[in-house]
mmCIF file of C-alpha atoms in Angstrom:
data_model
loop_
_atom_site.group_PDB
_atom_site.id
_atom_site.type_symbol
_atom_site.label_atom_id
_atom_site.label_comp_id
_atom_site.label_asym_id
_atom_site.label_seq_id
_atom_site.Cartn_x
_atom_site.Cartn_y
_atom_site.Cartn_z
ATOM 1 C CA MET S 1 75.106 1.752 136.360
ATOM 2 C CA SER S 2 71.980 3.704 136.956
ATOM 3 C CA LYS S 3 71.746 6.992 137.333
ATOM 4 C CA THR S 4 68.594 9.214 138.990
ATOM 5 C CA ILE S 5 67.237 11.876 136.457
ATOM 6 C CA ARG S 6 65.210 14.735 138.128
ATOM 7 C CA PHE S 7 62.198 16.026 135.776
ATOM 8 C CA ASN S 8 60.769 19.456 137.158
ATOM 9 C CA GLY S 9 58.483 19.962 134.633
ATOM 10 C CA ASN S 10 55.006 19.765 134.780
ATOM 11 C CA LEU S 11 52.864 16.722 133.163
ATOM 12 C CA ASP S 12 48.845 16.936 132.518
ATOM 13 C CA TYR S 13 46.757 14.493 132.904
ATOM 14 C CA CYS S 14 44.306 13.037 130.384
ATOM 15 C CA SER S 15 42.149 10.422 131.613
ATOM 16 C CA SER S 16 41.278 8.668 127.604
ATOM 17 C CA THR S 17 45.018 7.775 127.383
ATOM 18 C CA ASP S 18 47.489 5.498 129.987
ATOM 19 C CA ASN S 19 50.668 5.407 128.849
ATOM 20 C CA TYR S 20 52.985 8.419 128.490
ATOM 21 C CA LEU S 21 56.840 8.310 126.722
ATOM 22 C CA LEU S 22 58.765 10.165 127.522
ATOM 23 C CA GLN S 23 61.898 11.677 125.329
ATOM 24 C CA MET S 24 64.833 13.377 126.689
ATOM 25 C CA GLU S 25 67.714 15.181 124.280
ATOM 26 C CA LYS S 26 70.934 16.671 125.303
ATOM 27 C CA THR S 27 71.504 20.120 124.420
ATOM 28 C CA LYS S 28 74.588 21.252 122.164
ATOM 29 C CA LYS S 29 76.712 24.203 123.488
ATOM 30 C CA PHE S 30 78.779 26.174 121.328
ATOM 31 C CA PRO S 31 82.583 24.727 121.234
ATOM 32 C CA TRP S 32 83.864 28.315 122.635
ATOM 33 C CA TRP S 33 87.345 27.153 122.538
ATOM 34 C CA ILE S 34 87.475 26.953 118.891
ATOM 35 C CA LEU S 35 87.899 30.948 119.468
ATOM 36 C CA LEU S 36 90.976 30.405 120.940
ATOM 37 C CA PHE S 37 92.424 29.257 117.591
ATOM 38 C CA LEU S 38 90.488 31.662 115.440
ATOM 39 C CA LEU S 39 91.965 35.060 117.134
ATOM 40 C CA PRO S 40 95.637 34.488 115.936
ATOM 41 C CA LEU S 41 94.190 33.917 112.283
ATOM 42 C CA LEU S 42 91.906 37.419 112.561
ATOM 43 C CA LEU S 43 95.317 39.268 113.766
ATOM 44 C CA LEU S 44 97.061 38.661 111.026
ATOM 45 C CA ILE S 45 94.217 40.111 108.722
ATOM 46 C CA LYS S 46 96.159 43.406 107.190
ATOM 47 C CA CYS S 47 94.941 46.744 106.167
ATOM 48 C CA ASN S 48 94.760 50.829 105.251
ATOM 49 C CA ARG S 49 94.882 53.448 107.104
ATOM 50 C CA GLU S 50 95.641 57.209 105.907
ATOM 51 C CA ILE S 51 97.620 59.857 107.525
ATOM 52 C CA SER S 52 97.506 62.990 106.150
ATOM 53 C CA VAL S 53 99.810 66.300 106.876
ATOM 54 C CA THR S 54 99.828 70.410 106.583
ATOM 55 C CA CYS S 55 102.922 72.096 106.282
ATOM 56 C CA TYR S 56 102.696 75.986 108.012
ATOM 57 C CA ASP S 57 105.106 78.514 108.380
ATOM 58 C CA SER S 58 105.861 79.007 111.868
ATOM 59 C CA SER S 59 105.823 82.961 111.570
ATOM 60 C CA ASP S 60 102.708 83.929 110.081
ATOM 61 C CA ASN S 61 100.283 80.699 109.577
ATOM 62 C CA HIS S 62 100.504 80.816 105.963
ATOM 63 C CA THR S 63 99.945 77.343 104.402
ATOM 64 C CA LEU S 64 103.239 76.070 102.532
ATOM 65 C CA PRO S 65 103.102 74.007 99.286
ATOM 66 C CA ASN S 66 105.926 72.183 97.296
ATOM 67 C CA GLN S 67 107.514 70.529 100.731
ATOM 68 C CA ASN S 68 109.406 67.733 101.272
ATOM 69 C CA VAL S 69 107.274 65.717 104.008
ATOM 70 C CA THR S 70 108.580 62.723 105.046
ATOM 71 C CA LEU S 71 106.156 59.752 107.425
ATOM 72 C CA GLU S 72 107.985 57.406 109.883
ATOM 73 C CA TYR S 73 105.991 54.993 111.738
ATOM 74 C CA SER S 74 105.854 51.120 112.724
ATOM 75 C CA PRO S 75 102.568 49.316 111.526
ATOM 76 C CA ARG S 76 102.960 46.733 113.393
ATOM 77 C CA PHE S 77 102.176 43.537 111.944
ATOM 78 C CA VAL S 78 101.681 40.145 114.357
ATOM 79 C CA TYR S 79 103.686 37.810 110.859
ATOM 80 C CA ASN S 80 105.320 39.816 107.702
ATOM 81 C CA ASN S 81 108.141 39.412 105.463
ATOM 82 C CA GLY S 82 109.041 35.808 107.645
ATOM 83 C CA GLU S 83 108.933 37.393 110.749
ATOM 84 C CA PHE S 84 106.868 37.446 113.867
ATOM 85 C CA PHE S 85 105.998 41.356 115.342
ATOM 86 C CA PRO S 86 108.318 42.859 112.975
ATOM 87 C CA SER S 87 110.103 45.965 114.780
ATOM 88 C CA ASN S 88 111.030 47.573 111.399
ATOM 89 C CA VAL S 89 109.397 51.578 110.579
ATOM 90 C CA LEU S 90 108.035 52.211 107.420
ATOM 91 C CA THR S 91 109.005 55.855 105.624
ATOM 92 C CA GLN S 92 107.422 57.344 103.347
ATOM 93 C CA SER S 93 108.072 60.589 101.678
ATOM 94 C CA LYS S 94 105.998 63.223 99.907
ATOM 95 C CA THR S 95 105.612 66.676 98.372
ATOM 96 C CA THR S 96 102.870 69.059 99.564
ATOM 97 C CA ASN S 97 100.335 70.321 97.283
ATOM 98 C CA SER S 98 99.230 74.115 96.567
ATOM 99 C CA ASP S 99 97.136 74.504 99.831
ATOM 100 C CA GLY S 100 100.656 73.066 101.775
ATOM 101 C CA TYR S 101 98.380 69.342 102.371
ATOM 102 C CA VAL S 102 99.724 65.806 101.420
ATOM 103 C CA LEU S 103 97.765 62.222 102.449
ATOM 104 C CA PHE S 104 99.907 59.307 102.935
ATOM 105 C CA ASP S 105 96.934 56.488 101.896
ATOM 106 C CA SER S 106 97.368 52.945 101.768
ATOM 107 C CA LEU S 107 99.949 53.213 104.518
ATOM 108 C CA PRO S 108 99.816 49.128 105.340
ATOM 109 C CA CYS S 109 98.661 48.230 109.170
ATOM 110 C CA SER S 110 97.219 45.385 111.182
ATOM 111 C CA VAL S 111 94.891 44.361 113.390
ATOM 112 C CA PHE S 112 97.324 43.311 116.039
ATOM 113 C CA SER S 113 98.314 47.797 115.587
ATOM 114 C CA TYR S 114 94.516 48.725 116.686
ATOM 115 C CA LEU S 115 93.702 46.167 119.476
ATOM 116 C CA PHE S 116 97.635 46.459 121.038
ATOM 117 C CA PHE S 117 99.151 49.595 120.433
ATOM 118 C CA SER S 118 97.203 52.354 120.215
ATOM 119 C CA GLY S 119 99.380 54.076 121.484
ATOM 120 C CA GLN S 120 101.329 54.582 119.129
ATOM 121 C CA LYS S 121 103.005 57.932 117.567
ATOM 122 C CA ILE S 122 103.981 58.854 114.262
ATOM 123 C CA THR S 123 106.269 60.866 113.053
ATOM 124 C CA ALA S 124 106.368 63.938 110.372
ATOM 125 C CA SER S 125 109.244 66.230 109.062
ATOM 126 C CA SER S 126 109.826 68.538 106.328
ATOM 127 C CA THR S 127 113.448 68.957 104.492
ATOM 128 C CA GLY S 128 114.133 71.805 101.670
ATOM 129 C CA PHE S 129 113.557 75.510 101.973
ATOM 130 C CA CYS S 130 111.256 75.230 104.995
ATOM 131 C CA ASN S 131 112.638 72.272 107.894
ATOM 132 C CA THR S 132 110.992 71.749 110.722
ATOM 133 C CA GLU S 133 113.488 72.074 113.946
ATOM 134 C CA ILE S 134 111.330 69.334 116.129
ATOM 135 C CA ALA S 135 109.578 66.290 113.795
ATOM 136 C CA GLU S 136 105.898 66.743 115.110
ATOM 137 C CA GLU S 137 104.561 63.260 116.422
ATOM 138 C CA GLY S 138 100.959 61.904 116.623
ATOM 139 C CA GLN S 139 98.500 58.952 118.169
ATOM 140 C CA PHE S 140 98.012 56.294 115.675
ATOM 141 C CA HIS S 141 94.474 56.201 114.479
ATOM 142 C CA LEU S 142 92.167 54.836 111.425
ATOM 143 C CA THR S 143 92.690 58.606 110.329
ATOM 144 C CA LYS S 144 95.047 60.717 111.157
ATOM 145 C CA HIS S 145 95.867 64.614 110.776
ATOM 146 C CA ILE S 146 99.149 66.229 111.370
ATOM 147 C CA ASP S 147 100.044 70.074 111.389
ATOM 148 C CA LEU S 148 104.018 70.183 110.053
ATOM 149 C CA PHE S 149 105.622 73.654 111.153
ATOM 150 C CA LEU S 150 108.014 74.666 109.561
ATOM 151 C CA LYS S 151 110.938 77.431 110.261
ATOM 152 C CA CYS S 152 111.585 79.275 106.620
ATOM 153 C CA PRO S 153 115.082 80.910 106.805
ATOM 154 C CA GLU S 154 115.663 84.322 107.031
ATOM 155 C CA GLU S 155 118.590 84.984 105.022
ATOM 156 C CA ILE S 156 120.015 82.823 101.896
ATOM 157 C CA MET S 157 121.699 84.886 99.838
ATOM 158 C CA PRO S 158 124.005 88.089 100.529
ATOM 159 C CA PRO S 159 122.073 91.326 101.434
ATOM 160 C CA PRO S 160 121.636 93.232 98.560
ATOM 161 C CA VAL S 161 124.044 96.439 97.862
ATOM 162 C CA LYS S 162 122.702 99.513 99.199
ATOM 163 C CA GLN S 163 121.718 102.287 97.538
ATOM 164 C CA ASP S 164 119.516 105.389 97.644
ATOM 165 C CA THR S 165 117.513 105.914 94.876
ATOM 166 C CA ILE S 166 117.040 103.517 91.994
ATOM 167 C CA PRO S 167 119.424 105.570 89.104
ATOM 168 C CA GLU S 168 117.643 106.129 85.532
ATOM 169 C CA GLU S 169 119.882 104.636 83.636
ATOM 170 C CA GLU S 170 119.024 101.047 85.925
ATOM 171 C CA ILE S 171 115.864 101.512 85.570
ATOM 172 C CA ILE S 172 114.357 98.532 83.621
ATOM 173 C CA PRO S 173 113.834 98.670 79.705
ATOM 174 C CA GLU S 174 109.684 98.337 79.403
ATOM 175 C CA ASP S 175 110.743 95.637 76.893
ATOM 176 C CA SER S 176 112.284 93.645 79.536
ATOM 177 C CA LEU S 177 109.630 93.816 82.120
ATOM 178 C CA ARG S 178 108.133 90.276 82.477
ATOM 179 C CA GLY S 179 104.500 89.636 82.457
ATOM 180 C CA GLN S 180 101.409 90.942 79.605
ATOM 181 C CA SER S 181 101.558 94.289 79.207
ATOM 182 C CA GLY S 182 97.525 95.090 78.892
ATOM 183 C CA ASN S 183 96.021 98.415 78.400
ATOM 184 C CA LEU S 184 97.335 99.174 81.896
ATOM 185 C CA ARG S 185 100.070 97.799 83.524
ATOM 186 C CA PHE S 186 101.661 98.153 86.899
ATOM 187 C CA ASN S 187 104.950 96.602 87.651
ATOM 188 C CA LEU S 188 106.981 96.045 90.323
ATOM 189 C CA GLN S 189 111.041 95.125 89.935
ATOM 190 C CA TRP S 190 113.994 95.173 92.843
ATOM 191 C CA GLN S 191 117.245 93.236 93.256
ATOM 192 C CA SER S 192 116.809 91.382 96.745
ATOM 193 C CA THR S 193 115.276 87.625 97.327
ATOM 194 C CA THR S 194 113.385 89.506 100.160
ATOM 195 C CA ASP S 195 109.233 88.445 99.311
ATOM 196 C CA LEU S 196 107.567 91.836 98.014
ATOM 197 C CA ASP S 197 104.410 91.759 97.068
ATOM 198 C CA LEU S 198 102.890 94.111 94.602
ATOM 199 C CA HIS S 199 98.737 95.257 95.305
ATOM 200 C CA VAL S 200 96.260 97.266 93.185
ATOM 201 C CA ILE S 201 93.288 98.144 94.104
ATOM 202 C CA ASP S 202 90.765 98.463 91.341
ATOM 203 C CA PRO S 203 87.900 101.458 91.110
ATOM 204 C CA CYS S 204 85.385 98.937 92.319
ATOM 205 C CA GLY S 205 87.532 97.871 95.140
ATOM 206 C CA ASN S 206 88.366 94.800 94.494
ATOM 207 C CA GLU S 207 92.770 93.967 95.682
ATOM 208 C CA ILE S 208 94.603 92.508 93.636
ATOM 209 C CA TYR S 209 97.502 90.217 95.020
ATOM 210 C CA TYR S 210 98.641 87.538 95.458
ATOM 211 C CA LYS S 211 95.820 86.259 97.521
ATOM 212 C CA GLN S 212 93.169 87.048 95.044
ATOM 213 C CA VAL S 213 94.913 87.236 91.372
ATOM 214 C CA SER S 214 92.622 88.673 89.533
ATOM 215 C CA GLY S 215 89.124 90.656 89.842
ATOM 216 C CA ILE S 216 85.845 91.791 87.824
ATOM 217 C CA CYS S 217 85.076 95.633 87.582
ATOM 218 C CA SER S 218 82.252 96.508 85.553
ATOM 219 C CA GLY S 219 82.666 93.545 83.238
ATOM 220 C CA ASN S 220 86.868 94.598 82.943
ATOM 221 C CA VAL S 221 89.201 91.888 84.930
ATOM 222 C CA GLY S 222 92.584 92.787 86.231
ATOM 223 C CA THR S 223 95.029 90.262 86.965
ATOM 224 C CA LEU S 224 98.132 89.143 88.414
ATOM 225 C CA ASP S 225 100.384 86.588 86.668
ATOM 226 C CA ILE S 226 103.521 87.131 88.184
ATOM 227 C CA ASP S 227 104.252 86.196 91.830
ATOM 228 C CA ALA S 228 107.763 86.282 92.516
ATOM 229 C CA ASN S 229 109.951 84.860 94.899
ATOM 230 C CA SER S 230 107.220 82.988 96.914
ATOM 231 C CA ARG S 231 108.818 79.670 96.844
ATOM 232 C CA ASN S 232 111.234 79.857 93.830
ATOM 233 C CA LEU S 233 113.820 82.850 94.815
ATOM 234 C CA ILE S 234 115.534 85.008 91.871
ATOM 235 C CA PRO S 235 117.638 88.070 92.686
ATOM 236 C CA ASN S 236 116.095 89.982 90.317
ATOM 237 C CA PRO S 237 112.060 89.554 90.565
ATOM 238 C CA GLN S 238 109.105 91.489 89.120
ATOM 239 C CA GLU S 239 105.359 90.827 89.745
ATOM 240 C CA ASN S 240 102.717 92.738 87.471
ATOM 241 C CA ILE S 241 99.295 92.861 87.421
ATOM 242 C CA TYR S 242 97.292 93.939 83.862
ATOM 243 C CA PHE S 243 93.955 94.640 82.739
ATOM 244 C CA GLU S 244 93.263 94.392 78.751
ATOM 245 C CA THR S 245 90.681 96.733 78.976
ATOM 246 C CA PRO S 246 91.106 99.100 82.328
ATOM 247 C CA SER S 247 88.023 100.434 83.648
ATOM 248 C CA LYS S 248 87.488 103.926 84.200
ATOM 249 C CA GLY S 249 87.990 105.129 87.658
ATOM 250 C CA GLU S 250 91.190 105.719 90.525
ATOM 251 C CA TYR S 251 93.584 102.761 90.586
ATOM 252 C CA LYS S 252 95.300 102.822 94.403
ATOM 253 C CA VAL S 253 98.703 100.994 93.933
ATOM 254 C CA LEU S 254 100.712 99.683 96.841
ATOM 255 C CA VAL S 255 103.710 97.143 98.140
ATOM 256 C CA SER S 256 103.921 94.908 100.614
ATOM 257 C CA CYS S 257 107.053 92.905 102.322
ATOM 258 C CA TYR S 258 105.539 89.422 102.983
ATOM 259 C CA GLN S 259 109.092 88.326 103.991
ATOM 260 C CA TRP S 260 112.456 89.883 104.617
ATOM 261 C CA ARG S 261 115.796 87.789 103.838
ATOM 262 C CA GLY S 262 118.798 89.694 104.346
ATOM 263 C CA ALA S 263 120.619 92.465 106.237
ATOM 264 C CA THR S 264 118.191 94.589 108.582
ATOM 265 C CA SER S 265 120.337 97.677 109.079
ATOM 266 C CA SER S 266 119.685 98.785 104.880
ATOM 267 C CA PRO S 267 116.255 99.912 102.743
ATOM 268 C CA LEU S 268 115.128 97.403 100.205
ATOM 269 C CA ASP S 269 115.289 99.931 97.079
ATOM 270 C CA PHE S 270 112.450 98.921 94.395
ATOM 271 C CA ASN S 271 110.498 100.718 91.705
ATOM 272 C CA VAL S 272 106.789 100.298 90.347
ATOM 273 C CA THR S 273 105.968 101.321 86.721
ATOM 274 C CA ILE S 274 102.983 102.532 85.385
ATOM 275 C CA ILE S 275 102.019 101.951 81.953
ATOM 276 C CA ASP S 276 99.544 103.163 79.852
ATOM 277 C CA LYS S 277 98.279 104.318 76.258
ATOM 278 C CA ASN S 278 100.142 107.907 77.376
ATOM 279 C CA GLY S 279 103.730 106.379 77.863
ATOM 280 C CA ARG S 280 105.431 105.005 80.783
ATOM 281 C CA GLN S 281 105.833 106.791 84.409
ATOM 282 C CA ASP S 282 108.532 105.051 87.196
ATOM 283 C CA PHE S 283 107.821 105.685 91.041
ATOM 284 C CA PRO S 284 110.911 104.575 92.848
ATOM 285 C CA GLY S 285 110.697 103.308 96.525
ATOM 286 C CA SER S 286 112.116 101.568 99.609
ATOM 287 C CA VAL S 287 111.514 99.323 102.448
ATOM 288 C CA THR S 288 113.003 97.992 105.836
ATOM 289 C CA LYS S 289 112.587 94.895 107.837
ATOM 290 C CA ALA S 290 110.573 97.456 110.255
ATOM 291 C CA GLN S 291 108.257 97.625 107.555
ATOM 292 C CA GLU S 292 107.467 94.038 107.253
ATOM 293 C CA LYS S 293 103.582 92.800 106.343
ATOM 294 C CA LYS S 294 102.544 96.313 106.138
ATOM 295 C CA LEU S 295 101.404 97.636 103.133
ATOM 296 C CA LEU S 296 102.943 100.841 101.818
ATOM 297 C CA PRO S 297 101.244 103.137 99.397
ATOM 298 C CA ILE S 298 103.106 104.123 96.435
ATOM 299 C CA THR S 299 100.874 106.352 93.864
ATOM 300 C CA GLU S 300 96.937 106.477 92.556
ATOM 301 C CA TYR S 301 96.442 106.177 89.204
ATOM 302 C CA VAL S 302 93.021 107.426 87.365
ATOM 303 C CA ALA S 303 92.190 105.765 84.366
ATOM 304 C CA GLU S 304 89.347 108.071 81.742
#
């Protein structure tokens, strides 16, 4: 059987040559159909991803440490544990660090989840002292961050008994005050699970409190060594700020109610104690729910 071969190229004639030899080669093409067999193997490859969660107080957006966070999602494997396209949901639980942050790392996944389930959602929730009313959701990506807003209970114990002032005989003795003493000491006492905060402004303008637990003035250090009822609640809390060697000048003492827990009709009484080389002074005070998040001036102390 004869075939006609068409040649579209150009030949250069040379007078010194009478015979020409033409050779033909068949170009080999890549068998693309092999990719159809390799693609399923690609989808079987497993991988890892990371998802981070930060917990916030829904009332003031402060981050919340030591919160139990549960993460749920489906890794969308093609094949896993003897099952094709398993629909199992993975659940992991961790606790937030001091910054209210937790990282769920080395989470199993597959290439299949990236190609065909980019709209897949993950959910994060929290249980414990602060809880999520509705679990937060986020799209499923290589690395994902979720902001989890939690609601903390306003009442966890019966309201304290109303009293106009702290009677003299009920003022805590000096040897029962918690925290370091130093040569100058400021101590706050109250009887409730409400979160009160002690603030002391030193002569250099440093405000020492739960967000800034130490300050240096003229080389002398002031330190907040006890911060009560921020997370671990007790009914008879104290807060304490001390100076080993106080700098000369005026110290301003203030108290704030960070979070009210209890009745709204009765004021909560407290006492601020100042101890220096000359002895002890007590400054009773009270706060109501209406004064929540407000700074209340207590007294001014002058170190000579």
